[in-house]
mmCIF file of C-alpha atoms and ligand atoms in Angstrom:
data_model
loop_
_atom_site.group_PDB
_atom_site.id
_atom_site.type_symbol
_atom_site.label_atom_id
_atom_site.label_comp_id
_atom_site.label_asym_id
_atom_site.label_seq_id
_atom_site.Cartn_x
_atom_site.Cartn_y
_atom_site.Cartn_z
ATOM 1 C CA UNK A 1 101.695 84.343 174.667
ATOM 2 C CA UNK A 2 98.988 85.731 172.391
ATOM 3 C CA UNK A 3 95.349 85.574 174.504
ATOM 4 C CA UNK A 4 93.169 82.699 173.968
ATOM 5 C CA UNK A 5 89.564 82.674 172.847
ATOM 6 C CA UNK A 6 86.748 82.754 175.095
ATOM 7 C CA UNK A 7 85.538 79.118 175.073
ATOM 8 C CA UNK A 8 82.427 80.284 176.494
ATOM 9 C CA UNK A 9 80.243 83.317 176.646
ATOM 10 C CA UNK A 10 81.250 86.083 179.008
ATOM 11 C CA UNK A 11 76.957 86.989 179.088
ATOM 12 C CA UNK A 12 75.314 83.683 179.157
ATOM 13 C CA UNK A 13 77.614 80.843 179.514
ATOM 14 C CA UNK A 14 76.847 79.335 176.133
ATOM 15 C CA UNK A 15 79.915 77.617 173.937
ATOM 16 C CA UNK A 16 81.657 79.916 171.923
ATOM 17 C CA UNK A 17 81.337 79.169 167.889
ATOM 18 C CA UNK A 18 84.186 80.218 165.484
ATOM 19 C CA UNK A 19 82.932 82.164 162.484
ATOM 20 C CA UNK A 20 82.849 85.767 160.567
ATOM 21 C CA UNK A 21 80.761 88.003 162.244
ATOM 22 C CA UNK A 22 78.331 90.154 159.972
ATOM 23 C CA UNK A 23 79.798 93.589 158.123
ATOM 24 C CA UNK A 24 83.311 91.616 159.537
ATOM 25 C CA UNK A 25 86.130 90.052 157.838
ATOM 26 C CA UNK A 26 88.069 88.049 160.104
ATOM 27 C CA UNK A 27 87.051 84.895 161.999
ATOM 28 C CA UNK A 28 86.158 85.242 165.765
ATOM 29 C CA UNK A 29 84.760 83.455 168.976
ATOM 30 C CA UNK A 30 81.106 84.515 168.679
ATOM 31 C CA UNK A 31 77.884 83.221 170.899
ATOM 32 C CA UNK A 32 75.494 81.357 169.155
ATOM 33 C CA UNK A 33 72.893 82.008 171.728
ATOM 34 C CA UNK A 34 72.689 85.614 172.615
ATOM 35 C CA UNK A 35 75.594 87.087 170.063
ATOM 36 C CA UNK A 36 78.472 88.544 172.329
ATOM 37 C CA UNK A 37 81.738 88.907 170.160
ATOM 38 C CA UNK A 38 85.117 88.121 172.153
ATOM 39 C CA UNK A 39 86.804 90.533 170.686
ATOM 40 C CA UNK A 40 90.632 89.676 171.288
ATOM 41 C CA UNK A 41 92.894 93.020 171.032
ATOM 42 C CA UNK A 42 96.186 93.886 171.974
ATOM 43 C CA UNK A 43 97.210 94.496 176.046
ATOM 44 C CA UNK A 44 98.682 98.034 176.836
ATOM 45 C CA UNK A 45 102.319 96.851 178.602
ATOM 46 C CA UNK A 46 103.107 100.748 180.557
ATOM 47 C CA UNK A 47 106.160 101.819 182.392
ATOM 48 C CA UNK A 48 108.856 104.137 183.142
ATOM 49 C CA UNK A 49 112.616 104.765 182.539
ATOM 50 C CA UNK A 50 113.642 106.259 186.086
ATOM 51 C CA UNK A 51 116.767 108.404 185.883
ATOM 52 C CA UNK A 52 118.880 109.539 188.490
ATOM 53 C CA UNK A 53 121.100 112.595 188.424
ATOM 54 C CA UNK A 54 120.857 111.939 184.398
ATOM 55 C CA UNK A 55 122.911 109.408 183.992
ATOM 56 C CA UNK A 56 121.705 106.606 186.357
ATOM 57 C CA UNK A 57 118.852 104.296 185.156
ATOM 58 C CA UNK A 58 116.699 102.380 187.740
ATOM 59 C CA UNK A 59 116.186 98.445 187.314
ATOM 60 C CA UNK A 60 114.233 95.678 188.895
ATOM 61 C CA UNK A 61 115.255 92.418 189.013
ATOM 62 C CA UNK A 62 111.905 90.240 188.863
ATOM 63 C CA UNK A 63 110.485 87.911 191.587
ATOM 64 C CA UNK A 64 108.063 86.734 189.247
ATOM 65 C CA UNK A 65 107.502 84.273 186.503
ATOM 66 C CA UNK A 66 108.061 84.982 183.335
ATOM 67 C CA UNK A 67 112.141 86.301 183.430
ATOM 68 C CA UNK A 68 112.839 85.578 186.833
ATOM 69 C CA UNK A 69 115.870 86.970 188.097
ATOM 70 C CA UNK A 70 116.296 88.981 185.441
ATOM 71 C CA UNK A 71 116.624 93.081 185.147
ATOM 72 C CA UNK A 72 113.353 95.251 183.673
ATOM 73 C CA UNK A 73 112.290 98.403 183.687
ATOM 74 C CA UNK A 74 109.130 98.834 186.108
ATOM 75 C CA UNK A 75 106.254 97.871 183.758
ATOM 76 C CA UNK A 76 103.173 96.102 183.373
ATOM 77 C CA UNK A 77 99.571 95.995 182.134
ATOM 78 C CA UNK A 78 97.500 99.000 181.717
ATOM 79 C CA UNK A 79 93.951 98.638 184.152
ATOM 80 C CA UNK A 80 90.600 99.220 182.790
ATOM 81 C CA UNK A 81 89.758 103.499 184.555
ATOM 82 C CA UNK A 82 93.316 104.623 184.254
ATOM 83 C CA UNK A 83 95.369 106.612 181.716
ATOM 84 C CA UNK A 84 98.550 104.705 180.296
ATOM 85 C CA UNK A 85 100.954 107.669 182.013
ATOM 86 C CA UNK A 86 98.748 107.159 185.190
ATOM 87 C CA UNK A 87 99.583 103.390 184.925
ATOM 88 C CA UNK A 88 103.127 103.650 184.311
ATOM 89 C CA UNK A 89 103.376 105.683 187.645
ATOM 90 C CA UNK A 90 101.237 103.441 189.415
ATOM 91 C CA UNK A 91 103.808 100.169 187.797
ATOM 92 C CA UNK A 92 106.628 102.430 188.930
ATOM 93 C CA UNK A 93 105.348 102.640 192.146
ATOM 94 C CA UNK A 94 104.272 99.210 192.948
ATOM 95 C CA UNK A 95 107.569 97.570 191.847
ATOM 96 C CA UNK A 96 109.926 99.979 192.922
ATOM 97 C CA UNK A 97 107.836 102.465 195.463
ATOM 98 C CA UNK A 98 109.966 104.766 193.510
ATOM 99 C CA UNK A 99 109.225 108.342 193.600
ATOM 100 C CA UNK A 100 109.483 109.903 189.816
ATOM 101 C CA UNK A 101 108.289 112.482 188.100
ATOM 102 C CA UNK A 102 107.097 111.732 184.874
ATOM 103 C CA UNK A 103 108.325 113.231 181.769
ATOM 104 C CA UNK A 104 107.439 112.616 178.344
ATOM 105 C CA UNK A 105 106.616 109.444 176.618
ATOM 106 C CA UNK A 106 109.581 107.940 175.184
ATOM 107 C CA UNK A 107 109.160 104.786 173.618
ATOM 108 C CA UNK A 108 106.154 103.056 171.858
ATOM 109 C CA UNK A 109 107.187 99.311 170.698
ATOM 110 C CA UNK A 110 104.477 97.150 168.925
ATOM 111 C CA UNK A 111 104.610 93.058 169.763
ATOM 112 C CA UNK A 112 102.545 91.631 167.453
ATOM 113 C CA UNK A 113 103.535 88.117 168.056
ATOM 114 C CA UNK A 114 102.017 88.330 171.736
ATOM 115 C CA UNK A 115 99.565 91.010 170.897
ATOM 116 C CA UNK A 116 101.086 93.617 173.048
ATOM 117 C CA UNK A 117 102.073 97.568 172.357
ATOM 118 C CA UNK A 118 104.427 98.546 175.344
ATOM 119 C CA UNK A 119 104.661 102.418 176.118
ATOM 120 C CA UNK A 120 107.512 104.140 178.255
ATOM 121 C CA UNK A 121 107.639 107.391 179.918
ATOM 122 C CA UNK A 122 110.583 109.152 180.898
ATOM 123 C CA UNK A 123 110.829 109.437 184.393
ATOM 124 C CA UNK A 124 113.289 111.885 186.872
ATOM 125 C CA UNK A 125 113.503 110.224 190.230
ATOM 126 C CA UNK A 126 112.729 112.499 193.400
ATOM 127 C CA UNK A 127 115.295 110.584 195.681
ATOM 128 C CA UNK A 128 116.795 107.063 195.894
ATOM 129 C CA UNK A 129 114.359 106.041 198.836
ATOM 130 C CA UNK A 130 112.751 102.868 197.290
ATOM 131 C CA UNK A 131 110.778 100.287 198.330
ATOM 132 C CA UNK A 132 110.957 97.140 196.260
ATOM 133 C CA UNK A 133 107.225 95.590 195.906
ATOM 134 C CA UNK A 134 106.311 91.985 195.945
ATOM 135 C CA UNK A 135 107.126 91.418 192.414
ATOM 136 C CA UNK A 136 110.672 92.773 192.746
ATOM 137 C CA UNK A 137 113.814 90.876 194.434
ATOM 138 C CA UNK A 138 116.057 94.448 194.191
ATOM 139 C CA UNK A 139 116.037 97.517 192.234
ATOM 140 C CA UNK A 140 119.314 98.700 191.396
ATOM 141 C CA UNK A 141 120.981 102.268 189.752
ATOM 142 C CA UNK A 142 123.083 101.351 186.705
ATOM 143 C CA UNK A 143 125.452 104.051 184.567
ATOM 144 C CA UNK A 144 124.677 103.580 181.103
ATOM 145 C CA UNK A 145 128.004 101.570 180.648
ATOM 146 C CA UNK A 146 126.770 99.529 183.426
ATOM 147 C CA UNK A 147 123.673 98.252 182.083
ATOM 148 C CA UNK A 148 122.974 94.471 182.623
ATOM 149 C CA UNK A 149 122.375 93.938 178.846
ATOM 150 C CA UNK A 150 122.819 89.907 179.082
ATOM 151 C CA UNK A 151 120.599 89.361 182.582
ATOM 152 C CA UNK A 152 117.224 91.813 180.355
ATOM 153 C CA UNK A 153 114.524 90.335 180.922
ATOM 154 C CA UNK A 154 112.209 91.398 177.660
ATOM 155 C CA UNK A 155 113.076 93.280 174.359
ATOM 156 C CA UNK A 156 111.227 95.945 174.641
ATOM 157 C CA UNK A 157 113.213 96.765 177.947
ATOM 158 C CA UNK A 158 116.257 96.234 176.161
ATOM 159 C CA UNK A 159 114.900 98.270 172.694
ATOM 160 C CA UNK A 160 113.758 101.153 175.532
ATOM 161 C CA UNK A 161 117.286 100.805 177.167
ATOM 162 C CA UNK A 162 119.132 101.063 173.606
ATOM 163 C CA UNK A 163 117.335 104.300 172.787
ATOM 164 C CA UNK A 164 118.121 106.212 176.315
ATOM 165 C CA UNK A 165 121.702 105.313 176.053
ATOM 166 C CA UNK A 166 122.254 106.334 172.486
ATOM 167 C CA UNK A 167 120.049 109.867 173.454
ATOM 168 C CA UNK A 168 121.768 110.481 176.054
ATOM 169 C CA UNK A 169 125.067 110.786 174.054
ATOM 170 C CA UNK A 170 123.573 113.051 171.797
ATOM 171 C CA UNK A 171 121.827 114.814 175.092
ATOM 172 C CA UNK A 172 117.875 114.806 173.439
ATOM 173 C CA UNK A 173 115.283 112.480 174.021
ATOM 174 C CA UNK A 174 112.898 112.210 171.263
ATOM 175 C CA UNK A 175 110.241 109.920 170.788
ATOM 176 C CA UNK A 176 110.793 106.835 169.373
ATOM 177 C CA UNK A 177 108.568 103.648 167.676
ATOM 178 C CA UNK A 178 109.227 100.434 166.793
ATOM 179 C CA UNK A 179 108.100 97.211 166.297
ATOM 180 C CA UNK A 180 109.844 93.890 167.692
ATOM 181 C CA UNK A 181 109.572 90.874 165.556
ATOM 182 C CA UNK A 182 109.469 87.379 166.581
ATOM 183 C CA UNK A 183 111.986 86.642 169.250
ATOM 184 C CA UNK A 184 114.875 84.770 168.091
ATOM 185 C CA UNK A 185 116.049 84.340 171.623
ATOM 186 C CA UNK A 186 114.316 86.136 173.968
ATOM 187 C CA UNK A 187 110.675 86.387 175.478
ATOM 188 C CA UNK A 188 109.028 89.819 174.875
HETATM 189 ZN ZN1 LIG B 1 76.028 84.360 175.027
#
C-alpha cells in the first residue's frame, strides 16, 4: 500500500496541513508551525536471484504477512547507510543465511501503484548450506521448469523469475526494466 502522510510533524509535533509548498507544484503534508515537508517518495524493495550450478534458482517460502506461504526471491527494503547491492546481500542473508556472490544487477521494476522500485542482483551461491531466517518457513532449489509460478508471492518476483528463465535459454543475462501496472490479481 502506497505510504500515508505524516499526520503530524516529525520536528515539533504540530498537525500536518495539506497544501503546495512554495517554488512546488504538487500538494503535500506540510507544518504550519515550523515548515518541515513530509516528503513521501518511493521505498527501494532489494534482493537477489541465487543460482546454483546455473540452472537452480533459490526460493523462500514466507513466514510473514503479506503472501504467506507463498515462494519469493530473498528481498526487502533498502536501510538508510547501506548501498542497494549491500542490502540485497544483507536480505539474502537474513532470509536465507545463504552464501552468494553477487553478480550484476539484473532487474529494475518500477511499482508505482505502491510507490516502490524493486532492484535484483544476480547472485552465484557458494554452497547449499542455508539457514532459513525468521521470516522464512523453507528455502527451496527449483530447475527453471520447476518454478512454483502459481504459489509467487509478488510480481516483481515473478517479472524477475520470467527474465532469468527466458536468459538462460539464450545463455546471457542482460539487464532488464520494467514497470508493473496495477495488479489485476496479485499483490506487488
Ligand atoms: Zn513542525
Amino acid at each position: 500500500m502506497p505510504k500515508p502522510e505524516a499526520k503530524f510533524c516529525r520536528n515539533c509535533g504540530t498537525p500536518m496541513q495539506r497544501r503546495v509548498p512554495p517554488l512546488e507544484d504538487r500538494t503535500r503534508a506540510v507544518c504550519p508551525n515550523c515548515g518541515f515537508i513530509d516528503y513521501v517518495n518511493p521505498i527501494n524493495v532489494v534482493g537477489t536471484i541465487p543460482v546454483w550450478q546455473g540452472d537452480q534458482v533459490l526460493l523462500c517460502r514466507r513466514a510473514i504477512e503479506p503472501r504467506h506461504g507463498y515462494w519469493t526471491l530473498p528481498a526487502g527494503f533498502l536501510e538508510a547507510g547501506e548501498s542497494s547491492s549491500d542490502g540485497a546481500i544483507r536480505e539474502t542473508t537474513e532470509e536465507a543465511g545463504a552464501h552468494i556472490d553477487l553478480g550484476a544487477l539484473y532487474s529494475v521494476l518500477d511499482v508505482v501503484h505502491v510507490e516502490q522500485v524493486h532492484l535484483f542482483w544476480l547472485a552465484t551461491l557458494r554452497d547449499i548450506e542455508l539457514d532459513p531466517g525468521v521470516e522464512t518457513l523453507e528455502c527451496q532449489l527449483f530447475h527453471a521448469d520447476g518454478i512454483p509460478w502459481d504459489e509467487l508471492a509478488f510480481r516483481t518476483v515473478r517479472t524477475t523469475l520470467e527474465f532469468w528463465v527466458a536468459d538462460r535459454a539464450a545463455g546471457i543475462f542482460p539487464l532488464h526494466y520494467g514497470v508493473i501496472d496495477p495488479p489485476p490479481t496479485l499483490p506487488e
